[in-house]
Coordinates of C-alpha atoms and ligand atoms in Angstrom, one line a residue:
X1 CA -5.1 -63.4 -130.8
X2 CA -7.6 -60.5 -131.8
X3 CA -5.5 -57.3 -132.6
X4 CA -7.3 -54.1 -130.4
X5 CA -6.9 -50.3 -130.3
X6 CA -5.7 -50.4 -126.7
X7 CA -5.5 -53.3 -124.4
X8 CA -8.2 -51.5 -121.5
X9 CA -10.2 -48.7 -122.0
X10 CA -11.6 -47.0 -119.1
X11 CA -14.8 -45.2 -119.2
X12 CA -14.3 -42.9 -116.6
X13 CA -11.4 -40.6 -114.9
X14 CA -12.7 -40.8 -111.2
X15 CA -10.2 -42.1 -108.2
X16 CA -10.8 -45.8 -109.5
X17 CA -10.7 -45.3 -112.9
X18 CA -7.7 -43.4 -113.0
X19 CA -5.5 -45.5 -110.8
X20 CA -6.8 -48.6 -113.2
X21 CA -5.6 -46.7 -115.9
X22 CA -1.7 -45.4 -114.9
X23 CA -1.1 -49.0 -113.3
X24 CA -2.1 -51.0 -116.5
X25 CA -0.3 -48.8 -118.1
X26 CA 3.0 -49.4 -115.6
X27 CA 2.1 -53.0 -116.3
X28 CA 2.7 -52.3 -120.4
X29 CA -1.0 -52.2 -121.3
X30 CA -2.2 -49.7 -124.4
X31 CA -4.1 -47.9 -122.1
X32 CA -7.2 -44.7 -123.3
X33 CA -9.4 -43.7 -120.7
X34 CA -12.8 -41.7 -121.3
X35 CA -14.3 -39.0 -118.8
X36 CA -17.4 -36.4 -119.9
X37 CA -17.1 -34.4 -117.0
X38 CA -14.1 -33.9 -115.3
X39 CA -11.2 -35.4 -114.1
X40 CA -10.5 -36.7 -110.6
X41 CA -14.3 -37.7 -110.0
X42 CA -16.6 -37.5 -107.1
X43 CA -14.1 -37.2 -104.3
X44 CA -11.9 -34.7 -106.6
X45 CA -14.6 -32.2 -107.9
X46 CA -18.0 -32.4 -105.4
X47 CA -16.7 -34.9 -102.7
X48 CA -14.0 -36.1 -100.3
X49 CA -11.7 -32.8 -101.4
X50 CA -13.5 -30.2 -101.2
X51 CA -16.4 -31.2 -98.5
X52 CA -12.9 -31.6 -96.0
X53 CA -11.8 -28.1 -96.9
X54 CA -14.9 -26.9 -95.6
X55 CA -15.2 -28.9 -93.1
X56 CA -11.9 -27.2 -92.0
X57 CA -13.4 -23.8 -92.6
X58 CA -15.9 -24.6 -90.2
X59 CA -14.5 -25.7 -87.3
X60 CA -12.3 -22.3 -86.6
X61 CA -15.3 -21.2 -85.4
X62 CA -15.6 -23.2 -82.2
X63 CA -11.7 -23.2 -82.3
X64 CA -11.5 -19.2 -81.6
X65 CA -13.8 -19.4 -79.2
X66 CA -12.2 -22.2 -77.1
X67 CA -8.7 -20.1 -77.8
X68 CA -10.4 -16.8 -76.6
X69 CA -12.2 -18.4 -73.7
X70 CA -9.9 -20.0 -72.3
X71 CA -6.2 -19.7 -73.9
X72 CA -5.9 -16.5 -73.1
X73 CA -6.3 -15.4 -77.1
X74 CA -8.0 -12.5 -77.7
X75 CA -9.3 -12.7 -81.9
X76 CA -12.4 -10.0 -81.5
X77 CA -15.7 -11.3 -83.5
X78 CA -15.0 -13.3 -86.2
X79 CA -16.3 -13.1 -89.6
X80 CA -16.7 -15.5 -92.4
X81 CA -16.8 -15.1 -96.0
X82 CA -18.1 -18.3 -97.9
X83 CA -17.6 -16.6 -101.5
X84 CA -13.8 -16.2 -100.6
X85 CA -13.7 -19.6 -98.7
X86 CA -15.1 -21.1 -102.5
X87 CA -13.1 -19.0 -104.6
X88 CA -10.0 -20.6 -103.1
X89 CA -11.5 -23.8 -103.0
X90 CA -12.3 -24.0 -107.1
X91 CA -8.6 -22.7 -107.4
X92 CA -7.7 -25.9 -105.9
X93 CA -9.8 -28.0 -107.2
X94 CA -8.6 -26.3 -110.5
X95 CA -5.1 -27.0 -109.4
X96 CA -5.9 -31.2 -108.7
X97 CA -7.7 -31.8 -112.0
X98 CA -4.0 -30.5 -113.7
X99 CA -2.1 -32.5 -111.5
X100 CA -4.6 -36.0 -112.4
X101 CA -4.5 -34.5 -116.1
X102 CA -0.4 -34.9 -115.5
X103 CA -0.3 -38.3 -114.2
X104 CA -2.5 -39.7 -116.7
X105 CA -0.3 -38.3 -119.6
X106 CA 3.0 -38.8 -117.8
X107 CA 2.4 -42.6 -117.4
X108 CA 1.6 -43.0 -121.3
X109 CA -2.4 -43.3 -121.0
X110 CA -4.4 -41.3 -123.9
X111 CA -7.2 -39.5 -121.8
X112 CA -10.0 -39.0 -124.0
X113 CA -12.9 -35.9 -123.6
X114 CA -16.2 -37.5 -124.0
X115 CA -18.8 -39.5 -123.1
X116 CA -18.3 -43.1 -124.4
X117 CA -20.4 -46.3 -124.7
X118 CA -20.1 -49.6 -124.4
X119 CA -21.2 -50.9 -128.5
X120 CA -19.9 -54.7 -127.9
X121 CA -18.0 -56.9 -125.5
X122 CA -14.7 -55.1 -127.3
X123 CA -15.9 -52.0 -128.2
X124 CA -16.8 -48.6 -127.2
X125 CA -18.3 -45.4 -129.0
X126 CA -16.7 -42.1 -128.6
X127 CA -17.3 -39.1 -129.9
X128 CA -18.3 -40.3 -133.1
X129 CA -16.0 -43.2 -134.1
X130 CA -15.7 -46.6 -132.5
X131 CA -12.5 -48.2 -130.8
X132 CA -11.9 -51.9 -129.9
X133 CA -10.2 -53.0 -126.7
X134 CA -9.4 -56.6 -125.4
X135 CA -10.8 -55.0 -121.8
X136 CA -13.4 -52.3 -120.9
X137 CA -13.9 -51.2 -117.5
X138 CA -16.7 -49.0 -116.3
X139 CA -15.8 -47.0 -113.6
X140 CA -18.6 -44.3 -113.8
X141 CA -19.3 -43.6 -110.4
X142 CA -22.8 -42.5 -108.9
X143 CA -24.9 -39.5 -108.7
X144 CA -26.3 -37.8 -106.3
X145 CA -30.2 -38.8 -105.7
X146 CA -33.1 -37.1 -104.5
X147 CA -36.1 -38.8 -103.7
X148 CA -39.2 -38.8 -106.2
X149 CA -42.1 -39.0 -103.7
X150 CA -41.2 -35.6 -102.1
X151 CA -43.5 -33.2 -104.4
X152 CA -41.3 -30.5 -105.1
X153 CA -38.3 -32.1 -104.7
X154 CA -36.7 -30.0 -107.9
X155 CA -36.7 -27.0 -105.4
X156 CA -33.7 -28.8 -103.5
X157 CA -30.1 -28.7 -104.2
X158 CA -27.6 -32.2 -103.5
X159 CA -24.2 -32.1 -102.6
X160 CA -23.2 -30.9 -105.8
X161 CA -24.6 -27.7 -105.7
X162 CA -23.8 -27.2 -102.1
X163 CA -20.3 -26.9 -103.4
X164 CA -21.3 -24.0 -105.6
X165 CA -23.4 -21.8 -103.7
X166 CA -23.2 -18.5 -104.2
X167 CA -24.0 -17.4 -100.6
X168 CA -24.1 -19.3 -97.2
X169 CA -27.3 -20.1 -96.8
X170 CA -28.2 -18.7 -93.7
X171 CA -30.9 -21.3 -92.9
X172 CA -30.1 -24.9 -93.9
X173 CA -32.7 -28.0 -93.8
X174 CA -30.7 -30.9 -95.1
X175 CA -32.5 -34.3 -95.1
X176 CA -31.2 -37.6 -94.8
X177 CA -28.9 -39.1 -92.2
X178 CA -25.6 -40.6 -93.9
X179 CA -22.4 -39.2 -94.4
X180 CA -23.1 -36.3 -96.5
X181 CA -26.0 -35.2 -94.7
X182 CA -24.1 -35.0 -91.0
X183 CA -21.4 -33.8 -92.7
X184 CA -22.8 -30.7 -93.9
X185 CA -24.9 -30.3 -91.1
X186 CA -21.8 -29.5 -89.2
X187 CA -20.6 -27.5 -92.3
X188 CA -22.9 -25.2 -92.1
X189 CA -23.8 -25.1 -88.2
X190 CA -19.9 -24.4 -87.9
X191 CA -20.3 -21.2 -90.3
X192 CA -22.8 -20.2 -88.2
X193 CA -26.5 -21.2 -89.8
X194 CA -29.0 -22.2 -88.4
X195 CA -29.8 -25.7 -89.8
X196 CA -32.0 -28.2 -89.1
X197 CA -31.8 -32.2 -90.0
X198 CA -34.3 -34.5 -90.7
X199 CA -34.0 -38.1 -90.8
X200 CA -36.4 -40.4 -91.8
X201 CA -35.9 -43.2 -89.2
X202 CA -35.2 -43.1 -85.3
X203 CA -31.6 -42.9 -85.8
X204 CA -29.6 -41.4 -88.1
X205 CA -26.4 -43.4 -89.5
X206 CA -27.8 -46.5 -89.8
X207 CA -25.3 -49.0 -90.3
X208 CA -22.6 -47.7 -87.4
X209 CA -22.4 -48.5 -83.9
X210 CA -25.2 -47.6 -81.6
X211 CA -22.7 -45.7 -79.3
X212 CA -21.5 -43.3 -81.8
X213 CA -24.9 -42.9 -83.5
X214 CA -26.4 -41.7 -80.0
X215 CA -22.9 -39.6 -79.0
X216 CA -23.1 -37.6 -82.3
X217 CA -27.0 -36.9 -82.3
X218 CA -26.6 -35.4 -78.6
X219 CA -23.4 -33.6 -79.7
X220 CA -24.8 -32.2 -83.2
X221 CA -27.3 -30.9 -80.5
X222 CA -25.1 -29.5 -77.7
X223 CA -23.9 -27.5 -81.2
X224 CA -26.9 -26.1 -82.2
X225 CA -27.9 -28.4 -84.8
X226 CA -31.9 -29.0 -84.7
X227 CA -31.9 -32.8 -85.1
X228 CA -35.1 -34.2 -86.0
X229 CA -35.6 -38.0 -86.7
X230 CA -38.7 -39.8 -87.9
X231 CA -39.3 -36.4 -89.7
X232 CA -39.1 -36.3 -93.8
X233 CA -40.5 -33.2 -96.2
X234 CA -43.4 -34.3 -98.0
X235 CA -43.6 -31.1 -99.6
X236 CA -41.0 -28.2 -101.1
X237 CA -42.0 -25.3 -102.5
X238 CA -39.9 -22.4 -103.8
X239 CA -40.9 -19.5 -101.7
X240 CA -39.2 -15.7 -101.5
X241 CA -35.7 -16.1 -101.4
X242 CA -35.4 -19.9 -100.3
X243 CA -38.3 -22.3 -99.8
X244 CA -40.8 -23.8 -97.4
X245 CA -40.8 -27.7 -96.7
X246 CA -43.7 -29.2 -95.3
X247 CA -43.0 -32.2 -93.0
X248 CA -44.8 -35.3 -92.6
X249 CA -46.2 -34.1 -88.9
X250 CA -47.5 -31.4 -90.8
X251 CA -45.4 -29.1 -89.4
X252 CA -43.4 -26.1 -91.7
X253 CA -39.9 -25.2 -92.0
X254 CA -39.0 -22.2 -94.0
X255 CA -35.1 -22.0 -95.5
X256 CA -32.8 -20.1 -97.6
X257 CA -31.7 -23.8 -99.1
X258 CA -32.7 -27.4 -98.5
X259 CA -30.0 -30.3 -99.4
X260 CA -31.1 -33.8 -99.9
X261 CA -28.4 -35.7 -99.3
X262 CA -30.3 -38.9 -99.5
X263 CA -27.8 -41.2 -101.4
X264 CA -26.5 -42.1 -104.2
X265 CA -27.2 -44.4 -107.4
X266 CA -24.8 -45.8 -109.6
X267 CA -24.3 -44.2 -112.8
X268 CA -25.1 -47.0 -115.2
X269 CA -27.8 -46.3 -117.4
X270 CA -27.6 -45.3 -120.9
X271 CA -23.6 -46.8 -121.6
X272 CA -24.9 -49.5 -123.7
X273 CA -25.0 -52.5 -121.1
X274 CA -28.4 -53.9 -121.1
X275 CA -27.6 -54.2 -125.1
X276 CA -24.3 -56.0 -124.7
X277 CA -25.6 -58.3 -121.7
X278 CA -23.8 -56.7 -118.8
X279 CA -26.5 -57.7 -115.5
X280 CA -27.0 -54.5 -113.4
X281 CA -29.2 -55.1 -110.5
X282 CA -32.2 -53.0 -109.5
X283 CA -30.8 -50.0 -108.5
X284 CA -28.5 -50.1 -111.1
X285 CA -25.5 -51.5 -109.6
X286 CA -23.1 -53.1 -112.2
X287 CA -23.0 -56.9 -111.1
X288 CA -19.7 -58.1 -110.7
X289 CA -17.5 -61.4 -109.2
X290 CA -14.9 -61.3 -107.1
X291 CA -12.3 -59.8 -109.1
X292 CA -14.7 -57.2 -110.2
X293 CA -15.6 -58.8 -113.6
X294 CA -19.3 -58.5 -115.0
X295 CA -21.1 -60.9 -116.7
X296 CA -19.7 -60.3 -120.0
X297 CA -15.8 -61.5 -118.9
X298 CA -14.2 -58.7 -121.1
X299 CA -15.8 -56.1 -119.5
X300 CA -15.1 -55.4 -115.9
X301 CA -16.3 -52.6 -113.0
X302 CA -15.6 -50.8 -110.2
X303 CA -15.7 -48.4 -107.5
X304 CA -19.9 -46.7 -106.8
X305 CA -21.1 -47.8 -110.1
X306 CA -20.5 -51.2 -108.5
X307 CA -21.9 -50.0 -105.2
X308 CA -20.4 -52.7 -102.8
X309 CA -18.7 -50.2 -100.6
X310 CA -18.8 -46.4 -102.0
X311 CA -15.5 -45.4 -100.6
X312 CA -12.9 -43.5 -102.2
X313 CA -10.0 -45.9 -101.1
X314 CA -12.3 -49.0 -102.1
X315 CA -12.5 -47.6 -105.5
X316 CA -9.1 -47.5 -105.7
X317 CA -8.2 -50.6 -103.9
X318 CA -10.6 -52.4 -106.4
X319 CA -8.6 -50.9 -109.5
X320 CA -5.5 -52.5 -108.5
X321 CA -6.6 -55.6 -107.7
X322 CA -7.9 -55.2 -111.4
X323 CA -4.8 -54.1 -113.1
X324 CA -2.7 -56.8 -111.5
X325 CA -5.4 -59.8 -112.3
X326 CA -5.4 -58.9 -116.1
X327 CA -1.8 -57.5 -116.4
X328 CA 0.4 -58.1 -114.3
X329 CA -0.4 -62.2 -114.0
X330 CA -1.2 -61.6 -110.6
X331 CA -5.1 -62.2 -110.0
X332 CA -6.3 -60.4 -106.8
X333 CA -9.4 -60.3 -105.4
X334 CA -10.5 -57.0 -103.3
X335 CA -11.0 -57.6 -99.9
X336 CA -14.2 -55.6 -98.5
X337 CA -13.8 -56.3 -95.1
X338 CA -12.6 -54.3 -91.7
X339 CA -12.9 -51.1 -94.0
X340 CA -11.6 -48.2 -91.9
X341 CA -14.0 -45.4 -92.4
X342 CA -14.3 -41.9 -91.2
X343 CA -17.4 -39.7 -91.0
X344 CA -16.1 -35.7 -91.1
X345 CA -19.3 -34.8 -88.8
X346 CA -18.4 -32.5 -86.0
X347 CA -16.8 -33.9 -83.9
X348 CA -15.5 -36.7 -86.5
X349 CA -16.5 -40.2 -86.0
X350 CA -13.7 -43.1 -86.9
X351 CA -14.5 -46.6 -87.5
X352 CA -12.7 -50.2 -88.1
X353 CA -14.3 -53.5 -87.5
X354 CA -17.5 -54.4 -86.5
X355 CA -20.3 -52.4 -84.8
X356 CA -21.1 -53.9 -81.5
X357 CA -25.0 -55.2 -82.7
X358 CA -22.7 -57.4 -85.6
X359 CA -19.8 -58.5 -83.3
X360 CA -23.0 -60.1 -80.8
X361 CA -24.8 -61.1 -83.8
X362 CA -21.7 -63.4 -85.0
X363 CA -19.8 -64.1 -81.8
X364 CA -21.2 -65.9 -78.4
X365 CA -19.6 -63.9 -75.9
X366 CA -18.5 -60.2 -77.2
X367 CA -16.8 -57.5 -74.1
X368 CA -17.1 -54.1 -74.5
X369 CA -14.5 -51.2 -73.4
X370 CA -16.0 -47.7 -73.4
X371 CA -14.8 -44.7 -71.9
X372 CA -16.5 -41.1 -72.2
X373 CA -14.4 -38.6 -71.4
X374 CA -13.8 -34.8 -71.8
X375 CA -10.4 -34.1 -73.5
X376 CA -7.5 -32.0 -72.0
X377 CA -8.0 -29.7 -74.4
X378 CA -11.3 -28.7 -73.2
X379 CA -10.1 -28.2 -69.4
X380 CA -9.4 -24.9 -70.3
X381 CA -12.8 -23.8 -71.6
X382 CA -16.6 -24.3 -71.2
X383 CA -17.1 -26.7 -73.8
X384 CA -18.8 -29.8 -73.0
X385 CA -18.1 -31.9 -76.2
X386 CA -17.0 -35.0 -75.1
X387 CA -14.8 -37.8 -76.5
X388 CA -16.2 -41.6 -77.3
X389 CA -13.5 -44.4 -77.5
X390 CA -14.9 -48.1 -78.0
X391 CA -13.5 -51.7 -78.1
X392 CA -15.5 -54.4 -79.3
X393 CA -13.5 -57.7 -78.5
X394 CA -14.4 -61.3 -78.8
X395 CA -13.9 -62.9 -75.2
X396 CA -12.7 -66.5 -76.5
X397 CA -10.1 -64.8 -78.8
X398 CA -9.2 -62.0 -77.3
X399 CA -9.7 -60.3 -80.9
X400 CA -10.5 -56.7 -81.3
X401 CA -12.8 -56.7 -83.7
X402 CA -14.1 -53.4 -83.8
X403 CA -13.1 -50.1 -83.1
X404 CA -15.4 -47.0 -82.7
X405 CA -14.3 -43.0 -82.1
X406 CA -15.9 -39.9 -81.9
X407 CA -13.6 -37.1 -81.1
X408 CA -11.4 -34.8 -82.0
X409 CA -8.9 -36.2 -84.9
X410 CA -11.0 -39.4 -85.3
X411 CA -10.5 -40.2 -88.8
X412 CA -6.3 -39.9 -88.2
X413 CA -6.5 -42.0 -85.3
X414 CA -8.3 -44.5 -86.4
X415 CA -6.5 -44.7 -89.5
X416 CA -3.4 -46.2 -87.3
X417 CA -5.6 -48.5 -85.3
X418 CA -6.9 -49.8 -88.2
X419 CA -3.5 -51.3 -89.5
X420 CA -4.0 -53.5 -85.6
X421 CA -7.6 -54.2 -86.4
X422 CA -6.9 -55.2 -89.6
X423 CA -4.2 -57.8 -88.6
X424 CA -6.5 -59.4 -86.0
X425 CA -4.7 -58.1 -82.4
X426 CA -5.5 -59.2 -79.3
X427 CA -7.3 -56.9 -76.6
X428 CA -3.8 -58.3 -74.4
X429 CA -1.6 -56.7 -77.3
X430 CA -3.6 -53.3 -77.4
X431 CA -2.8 -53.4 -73.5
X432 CA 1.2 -54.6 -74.1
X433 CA 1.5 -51.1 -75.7
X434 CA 2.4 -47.9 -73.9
X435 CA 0.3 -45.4 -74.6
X436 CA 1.4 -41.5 -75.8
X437 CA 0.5 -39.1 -72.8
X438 CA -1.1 -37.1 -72.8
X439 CA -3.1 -38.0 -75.9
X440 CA -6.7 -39.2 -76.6
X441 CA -5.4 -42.2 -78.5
X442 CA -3.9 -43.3 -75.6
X443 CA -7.3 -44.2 -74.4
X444 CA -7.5 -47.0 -77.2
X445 CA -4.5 -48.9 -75.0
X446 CA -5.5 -48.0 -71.1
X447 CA -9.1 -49.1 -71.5
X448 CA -9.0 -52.0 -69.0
X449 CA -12.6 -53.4 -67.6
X450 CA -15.0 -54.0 -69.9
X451 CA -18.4 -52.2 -69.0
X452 CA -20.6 -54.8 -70.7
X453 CA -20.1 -58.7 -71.4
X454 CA -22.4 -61.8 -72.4
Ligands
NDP501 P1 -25.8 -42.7 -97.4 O1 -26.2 -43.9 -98.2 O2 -24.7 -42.7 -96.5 O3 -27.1 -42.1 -96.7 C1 -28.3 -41.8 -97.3 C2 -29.3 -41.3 -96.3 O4 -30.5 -40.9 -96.9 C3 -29.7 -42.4 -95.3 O5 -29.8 -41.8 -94.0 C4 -31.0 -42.9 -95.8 O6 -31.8 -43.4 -94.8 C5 -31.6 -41.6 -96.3 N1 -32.6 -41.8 -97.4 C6 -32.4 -42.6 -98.5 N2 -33.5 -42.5 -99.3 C7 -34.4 -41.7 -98.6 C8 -35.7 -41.2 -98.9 N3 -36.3 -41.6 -100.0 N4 -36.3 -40.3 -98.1 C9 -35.6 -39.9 -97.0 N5 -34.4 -40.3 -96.6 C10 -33.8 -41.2 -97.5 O7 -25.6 -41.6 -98.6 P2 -24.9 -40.2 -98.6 O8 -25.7 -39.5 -99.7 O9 -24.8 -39.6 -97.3 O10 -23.5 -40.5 -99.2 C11 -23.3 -41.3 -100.3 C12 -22.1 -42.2 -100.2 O11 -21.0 -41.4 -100.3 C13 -22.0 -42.9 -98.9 O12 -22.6 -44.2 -98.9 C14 -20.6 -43.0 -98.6 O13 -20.1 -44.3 -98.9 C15 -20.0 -41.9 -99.5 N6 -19.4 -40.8 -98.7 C16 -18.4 -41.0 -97.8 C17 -17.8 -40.0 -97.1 C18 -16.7 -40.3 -96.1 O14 -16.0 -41.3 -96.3 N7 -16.5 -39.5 -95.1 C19 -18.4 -38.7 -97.1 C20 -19.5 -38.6 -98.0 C21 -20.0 -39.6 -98.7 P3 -31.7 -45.0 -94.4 O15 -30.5 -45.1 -93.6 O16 -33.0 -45.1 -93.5 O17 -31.8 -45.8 -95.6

């Protein structure tokens, strides 16, 4: 057998690439991983962290005013200060990157600053020399996008600026109609800007069950949020102090700062694939098997560079399937399905399973349990935010196959549901269970005539 430098090297220290790297290395493997940037990733540095710290931040706001209104609190006018809110944000961030630095050296993987390239199917190039190793997995991640055909499109900051601004921008147009773009929409609304959304198509987040799409537009607008769909900036310009979009209606919008947050692409070009033969398809996602192996066998990727499902957790589910097929004798293939997800708009949507438009598009007869409802918490005060709960259930099985939330809390109460989901409970099960009272989760086990069938 061929002697190598290290038995895997990683080329980068994101969520996936890191867990890859310490559980080889439990597994006995000679383990180096390589990150340019900085350690922890996307979701440590300008993602899942730090966009739920400020999504924290935010919702005091509405919090001290359902508290003074109607909890007999009395907290005066509130005041925010973003530079204070960030400061203590970097020092946390600051804080994580040790603690990932500390895992990686404390479970015997050499973490390597650089950028490194892939020079053959056993070799990499980094900083200036050359190292061989039996495996290579890419685990670069994505970038943040902004679209081309939007003239002026330099004048707009992504996610990864957002992170960094100076100043709350007082007057927000974000554009797109995913995650990041509802999330910071709320961000900022909650802080108290006045922002406006556009999104290109009739709907924003395209891809999740009609009922929570339409219960978080209206509620992003009972917030303040102006929610514009079918609307997209052909124009930015840079004007005093912010800049002025022009919209495809013609229409202006003037603003101290616009965020596209209009996807992500994989970060694949320019690590030596093409040369070596590693496919990547159009966009640039690595092309891998089943058990995340490209089309050269000793190199292998995961996690966004991949882009099968850009999730933190995926990432890292993917690595361990990886570490345990090549060493641990123990081949695993990822499973990509009933994904729980969360979406930290405001209020938080919280998804397993299948929207209702797939459940009807796979299964004959599908019945649906919905129930709109205003939470106790809100007796109390003049809010009108209401709660969505949905089950999705196949009639011949009795499965639950989906489960949909918008509420308070969404993302931790789905998280629970999703281990039922997951293991394929019936609708009669969900009912066999006494709820907590009074709670909103309880709703997901008292739900009991379906309001739609076929
Ligand atoms: P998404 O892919 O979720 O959304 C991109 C949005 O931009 C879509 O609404 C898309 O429209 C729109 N868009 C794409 N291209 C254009 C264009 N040329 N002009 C106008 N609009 C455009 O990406 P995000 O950037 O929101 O997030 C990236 C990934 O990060 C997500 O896929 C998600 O997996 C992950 N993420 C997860 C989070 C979580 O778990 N809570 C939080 C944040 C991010 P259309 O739908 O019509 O294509």
């Amino acid at each position: 057998m061929a002697d190598y430098d290290y038995d895997l090297f990683v080329i980068g220290a994101g969520s996936g690439g890191v867990r890859a790297s310490r559980l080889a290395a439990s597994f006995g493997a000679r383990v180096a991983v390589a990150e340019e940037r900085f350690l922890g990733g996307t979701c440590v540095n300008v993602g899942c962290i730090p966009k739920k710290l400020l999504v924290y931040a935010s919702a005091f706001r509405e919090e001290l005013g359902e508290a003074q209104e109607g909890y007999g609190w009395s907290v005066g006018e509130p005041a925010f200060d973003w530079p204070r809110l960030i400061e203590n944000k970097n020092r946390e961030i600051a804080r994580l990157n040790g603690v990932y630095q500390g895992l990686l050296d404390g479970s015997g993987v050499e973490s390597i600053e650089g950028r490194a390239t892939v020079t053959g199917p056993n070799e990499v190039s980094i900083g200036g020399r050359t190292a061989s190793a039996r495996h290579i997995l890419i685990a670069t991640g994505s970038r943040a996008f902004r679209p081309p055909e939007i003239e002026g499109v330099e004048h707009a900051i992504t996610s990864d600026e957002a992170f960094y601004l100076d100043a709350l921008p007082e007057r927000a147009v974000i554009v797109g109609g995913g995650y990041i773009a509802v999330e910071f929409a709320g961000i900022f609304r909650g802080m108290g800007a006045d922002v406006s959304q556009l999104y290109r198509g009739p709907l924003f987040l395209r891809g999740f069950d009609d009922d929570l799409r339409q219960h978080l537009a209206g509620e992003m607008r009972a917030r303040g949020i102006d929610l514009r769909f079918d609307s997209v900036p052909t124009r930015i310009e840079a004007g005093a102090g912010g800049v002025r979009a022009t919209l495809n209606d013609g229409s202006q919008l003037e603003a101290d700062q616009l965020l596209c947050a209009t996807g992500r692409h994989p970060n694949s070009a320019d690590l030596g694939l093409e040369a070596v033969g590693v496919e990547c398809a159009s966009g640039g996602a690595v092309v891998v098997d089943e058990y995340s192996r490209t089309t050269v066998p000793s190199i292998h990727a995961i996690g966004d560079v991949t882009d099968r499902i850009n999730l933190t957790p995926v990432a890292i589910h993917e690595a361990i399937c990886l570490a345990n097929t090549l060493f641990n004798d123990r081949p695993m293939a990822p499973s990509h399905e009933a994904v729980p997800a969360a979406v930290f708009s405001q209020p938080p949507l919280g998804t397993v399973g299948l929207s209702e438009a797939e459940a009807r598009a796979s299964f004959p007869e599908v019945d649906i349990y919905r129930s709109v409802f205003r939470g106790l918490k809100q007796t109390l005060t003049a809010s009108e935010t209401r709660c969505l709960m949905k089950l999705v259930v196949d009639r011949a099985s009795d499965r639950v196959l989906g489960l949909h939330m918008a509420g308070h809390e969404a993302g931790e109460i789905v998280q629970g549901f999703a281990v039922a989901v997951r293991a394929g409970l019936t609708k009669a099960q969900f009912d066999d269970t006494l709820p907590i009272h009074p709670t909103l989760a309880e709703e997901f086990v008292t739900l009991r005539e379906p309001v739609t069938g076929s």
